[in-house]
Short mmCIF file of C-alpha atoms in Angstrom, two decimals:
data_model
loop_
_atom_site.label_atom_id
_atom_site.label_comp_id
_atom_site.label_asym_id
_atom_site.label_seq_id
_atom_site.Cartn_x
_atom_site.Cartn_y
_atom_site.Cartn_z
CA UNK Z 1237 -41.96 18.63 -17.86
CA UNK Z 1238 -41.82 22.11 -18.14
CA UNK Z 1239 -38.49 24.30 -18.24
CA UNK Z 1240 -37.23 28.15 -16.74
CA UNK Z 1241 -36.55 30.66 -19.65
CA UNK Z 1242 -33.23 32.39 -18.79
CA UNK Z 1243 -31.77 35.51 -20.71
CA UNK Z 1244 -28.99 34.43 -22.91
CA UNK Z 1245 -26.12 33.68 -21.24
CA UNK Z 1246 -23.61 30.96 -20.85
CA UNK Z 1247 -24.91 27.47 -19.00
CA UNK Z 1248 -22.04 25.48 -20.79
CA UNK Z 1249 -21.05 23.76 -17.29
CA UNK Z 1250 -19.19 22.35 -15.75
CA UNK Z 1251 -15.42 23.91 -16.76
CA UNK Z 1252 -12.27 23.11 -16.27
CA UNK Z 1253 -10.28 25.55 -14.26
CA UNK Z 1254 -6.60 26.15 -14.90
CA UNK Z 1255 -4.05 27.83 -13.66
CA UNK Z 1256 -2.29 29.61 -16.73
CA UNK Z 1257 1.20 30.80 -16.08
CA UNK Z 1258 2.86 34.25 -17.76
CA UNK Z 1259 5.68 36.69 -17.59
CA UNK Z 1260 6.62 39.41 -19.55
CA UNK Z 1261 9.58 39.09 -22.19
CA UNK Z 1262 12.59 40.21 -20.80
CA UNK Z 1263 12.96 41.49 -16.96
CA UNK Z 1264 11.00 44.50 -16.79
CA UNK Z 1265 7.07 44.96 -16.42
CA UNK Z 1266 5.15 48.39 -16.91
CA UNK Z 1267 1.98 47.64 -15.69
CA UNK Z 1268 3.70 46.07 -12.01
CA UNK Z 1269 2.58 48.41 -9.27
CA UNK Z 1270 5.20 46.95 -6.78
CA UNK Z 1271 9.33 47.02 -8.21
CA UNK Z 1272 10.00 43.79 -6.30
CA UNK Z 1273 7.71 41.90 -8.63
CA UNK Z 1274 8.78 43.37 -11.63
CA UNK Z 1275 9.89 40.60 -14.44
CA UNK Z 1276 8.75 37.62 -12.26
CA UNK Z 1277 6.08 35.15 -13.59
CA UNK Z 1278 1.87 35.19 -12.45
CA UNK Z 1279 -0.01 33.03 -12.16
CA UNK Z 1280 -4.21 33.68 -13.99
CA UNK Z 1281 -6.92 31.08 -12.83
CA UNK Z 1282 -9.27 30.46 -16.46
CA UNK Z 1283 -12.66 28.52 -16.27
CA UNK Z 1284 -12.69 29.74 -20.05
CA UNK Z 1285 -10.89 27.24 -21.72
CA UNK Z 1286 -11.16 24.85 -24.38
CA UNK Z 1287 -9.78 23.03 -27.14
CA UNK Z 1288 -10.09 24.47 -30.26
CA UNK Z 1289 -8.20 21.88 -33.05
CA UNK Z 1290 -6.88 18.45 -33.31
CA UNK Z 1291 -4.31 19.33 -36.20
CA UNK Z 1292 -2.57 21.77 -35.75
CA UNK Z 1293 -3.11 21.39 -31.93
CA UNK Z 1294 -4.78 23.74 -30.49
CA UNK Z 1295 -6.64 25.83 -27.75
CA UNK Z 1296 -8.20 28.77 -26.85
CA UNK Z 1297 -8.29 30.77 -23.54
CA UNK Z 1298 -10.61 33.66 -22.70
CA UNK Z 1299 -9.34 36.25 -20.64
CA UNK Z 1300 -10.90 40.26 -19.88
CA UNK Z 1301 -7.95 42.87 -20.87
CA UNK Z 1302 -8.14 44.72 -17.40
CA UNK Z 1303 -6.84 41.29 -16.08
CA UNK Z 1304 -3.11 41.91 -14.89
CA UNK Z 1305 -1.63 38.73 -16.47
CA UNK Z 1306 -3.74 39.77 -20.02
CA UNK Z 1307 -1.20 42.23 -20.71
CA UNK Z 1308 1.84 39.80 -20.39
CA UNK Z 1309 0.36 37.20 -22.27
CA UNK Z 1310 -0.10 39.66 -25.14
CA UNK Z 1311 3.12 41.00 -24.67
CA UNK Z 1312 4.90 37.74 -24.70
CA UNK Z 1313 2.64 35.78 -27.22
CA UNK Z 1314 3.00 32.81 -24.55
CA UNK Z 1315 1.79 31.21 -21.52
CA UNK Z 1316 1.19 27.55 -19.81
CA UNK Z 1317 -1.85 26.11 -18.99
CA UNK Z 1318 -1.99 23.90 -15.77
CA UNK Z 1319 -4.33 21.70 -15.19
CA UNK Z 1320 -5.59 21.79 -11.46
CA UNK Z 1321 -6.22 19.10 -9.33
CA UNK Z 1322 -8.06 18.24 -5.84
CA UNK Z 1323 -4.74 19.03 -4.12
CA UNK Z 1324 -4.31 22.54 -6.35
CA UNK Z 1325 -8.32 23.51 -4.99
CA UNK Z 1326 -6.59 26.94 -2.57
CA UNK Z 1327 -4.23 27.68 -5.12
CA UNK Z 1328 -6.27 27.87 -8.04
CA UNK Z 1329 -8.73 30.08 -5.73
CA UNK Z 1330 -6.16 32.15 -4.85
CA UNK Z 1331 -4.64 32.88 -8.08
CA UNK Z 1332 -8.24 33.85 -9.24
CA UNK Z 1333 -8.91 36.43 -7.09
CA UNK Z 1334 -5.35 37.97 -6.40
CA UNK Z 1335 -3.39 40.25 -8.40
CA UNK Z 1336 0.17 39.33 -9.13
CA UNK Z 1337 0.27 43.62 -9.31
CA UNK Z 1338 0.59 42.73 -6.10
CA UNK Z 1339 1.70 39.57 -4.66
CA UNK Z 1340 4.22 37.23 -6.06
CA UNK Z 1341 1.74 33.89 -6.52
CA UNK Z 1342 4.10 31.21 -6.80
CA UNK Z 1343 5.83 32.55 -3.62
CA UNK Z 1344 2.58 32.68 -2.12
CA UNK Z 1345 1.04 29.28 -2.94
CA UNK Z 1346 4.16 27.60 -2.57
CA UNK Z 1347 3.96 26.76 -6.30
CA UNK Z 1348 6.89 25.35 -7.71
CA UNK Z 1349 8.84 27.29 -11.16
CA UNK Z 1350 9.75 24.65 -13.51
CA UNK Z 1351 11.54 25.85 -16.84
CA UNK Z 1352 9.77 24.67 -19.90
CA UNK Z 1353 11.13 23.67 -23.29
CA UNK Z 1354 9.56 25.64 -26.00
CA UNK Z 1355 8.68 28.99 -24.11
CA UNK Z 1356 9.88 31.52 -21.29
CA UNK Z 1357 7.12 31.23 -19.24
CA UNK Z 1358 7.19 28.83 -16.45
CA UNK Z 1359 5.35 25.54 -15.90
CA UNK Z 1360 3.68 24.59 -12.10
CA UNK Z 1361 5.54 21.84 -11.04
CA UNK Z 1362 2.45 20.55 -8.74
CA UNK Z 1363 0.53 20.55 -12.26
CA UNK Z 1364 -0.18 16.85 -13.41
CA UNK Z 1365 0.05 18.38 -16.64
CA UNK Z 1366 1.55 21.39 -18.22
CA UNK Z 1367 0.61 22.54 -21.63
CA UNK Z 1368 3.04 25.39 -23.22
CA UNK Z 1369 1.41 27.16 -25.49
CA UNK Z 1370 2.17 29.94 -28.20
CA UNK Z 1371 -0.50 32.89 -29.07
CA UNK Z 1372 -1.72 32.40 -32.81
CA UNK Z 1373 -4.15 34.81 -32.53
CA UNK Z 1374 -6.39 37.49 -30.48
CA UNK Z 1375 -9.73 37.44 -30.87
CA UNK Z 1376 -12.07 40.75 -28.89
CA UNK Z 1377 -15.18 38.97 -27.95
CA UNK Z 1378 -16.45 41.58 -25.88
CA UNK Z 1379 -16.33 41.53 -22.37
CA UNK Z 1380 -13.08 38.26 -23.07
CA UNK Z 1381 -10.83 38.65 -25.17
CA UNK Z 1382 -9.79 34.74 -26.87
CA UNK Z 1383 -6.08 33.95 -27.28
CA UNK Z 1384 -6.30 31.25 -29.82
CA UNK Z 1385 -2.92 29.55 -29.34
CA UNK Z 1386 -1.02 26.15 -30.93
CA UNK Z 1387 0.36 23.66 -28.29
CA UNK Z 1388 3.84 23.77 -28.46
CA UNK Z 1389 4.95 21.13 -25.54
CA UNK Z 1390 3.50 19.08 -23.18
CA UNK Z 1391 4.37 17.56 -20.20
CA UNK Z 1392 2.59 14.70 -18.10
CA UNK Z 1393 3.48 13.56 -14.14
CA UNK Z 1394 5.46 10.17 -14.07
CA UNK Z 1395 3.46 9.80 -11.33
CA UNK Z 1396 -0.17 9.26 -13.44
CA UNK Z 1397 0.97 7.03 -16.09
CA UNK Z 1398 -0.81 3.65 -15.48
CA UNK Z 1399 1.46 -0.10 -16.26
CA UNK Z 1400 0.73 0.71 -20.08
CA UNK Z 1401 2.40 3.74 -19.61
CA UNK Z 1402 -0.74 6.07 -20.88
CA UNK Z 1403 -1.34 9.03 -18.89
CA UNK Z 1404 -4.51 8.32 -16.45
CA UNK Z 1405 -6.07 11.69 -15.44
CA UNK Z 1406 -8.18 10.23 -13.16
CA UNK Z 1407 -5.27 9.79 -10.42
CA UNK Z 1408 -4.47 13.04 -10.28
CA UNK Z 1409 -7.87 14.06 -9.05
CA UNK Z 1410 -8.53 16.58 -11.78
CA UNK Z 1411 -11.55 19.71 -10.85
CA UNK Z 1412 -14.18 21.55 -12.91
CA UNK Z 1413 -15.73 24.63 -12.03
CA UNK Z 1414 -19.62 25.72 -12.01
CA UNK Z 1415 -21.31 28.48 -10.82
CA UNK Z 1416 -18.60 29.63 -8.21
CA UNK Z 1417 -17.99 26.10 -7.01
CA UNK Z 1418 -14.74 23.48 -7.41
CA UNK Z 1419 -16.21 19.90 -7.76
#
């Protein structure tokens, strides 16, 4: 059987896609082009995401600095990951490829703000699960930079736990990404 030689690069597929949530600390945002967005919450799609540690718990997403939502989550040391789901396919898209310099994602998507415990930033309330999260550390990669981060909180849908009252991913219809496809 013979095999293609490739130049390095990442083949480490498939990957989950999430929807990260962020806001700035406080109400005001420097880097919004558009006042009327100023303060509110985005919303950052990530395919590079992982879990980094069992104890302390702990994970890591990657993220390039020009991103707009890079900038609050540095700023505010904080953000939610989402996990996405068959239903969440257009919305996870979307939040990929649009700034929230310049629209207001939830608002957009229809996305639902849900207040979490242990952070400012908000959770998606169409997420089956939301994982608030606090930056330990930046790492500069090169073209990513990793937020290495320790779970703080996290919530599961009602609606997935099974009659032994464990959380059962597999209802919710969970999706992975690979090489510019949802599956």
């Amino acid at each position: 059987m013979g095999k293609s030689a490739f130049k390095p690069g990442n083949m480490l597929y498939p990957l989950p896609a999430v929807m990260v949530s962020c806001q700035y600390p406080g109400t005001s945002d420097p880097e919004c082009s558009n006042p009327a967005l100023s303060g509110r919450p985005n919303i950052l799609t990530v395919a590079w995401a992982g879990t980094v540690c069992t104890n302390p718990p702990m994970l890591s997403i990657s993220v390039r600095p020009e991103r707009y939502s890079y900038h609050m989550i540095e700023a505010a040391g904080e953000f939610v990951v989402n996990l996405t789901t068959e239903s969440l396919v257009r919305a996870t898209d979307y939040c990929g490829v649009r700034s929230g310099r310049d629209v207001d994602k939830f608002k957009e998507m229809k996305l639902t703000k849900v207040e979490a415990e242990e952070i400012s930033a908000p959770m998606i309330g169409e997420s089956p699960v939301n994982i608030e999260c606090k930056v330990e550390q930046v790492l500069e990669l090169g073209s990513h930079y990793m937020f290495l981060a320790k779970v703080v909180a996290v919530h599961a849908d009602e609606a997935y736990m099974d009659e032994r009252g464990r959380f059962d991913l597999n209802r919710a219809k969970p999706i992975v990404y690979s090489h510019g496809e949802y599956f």
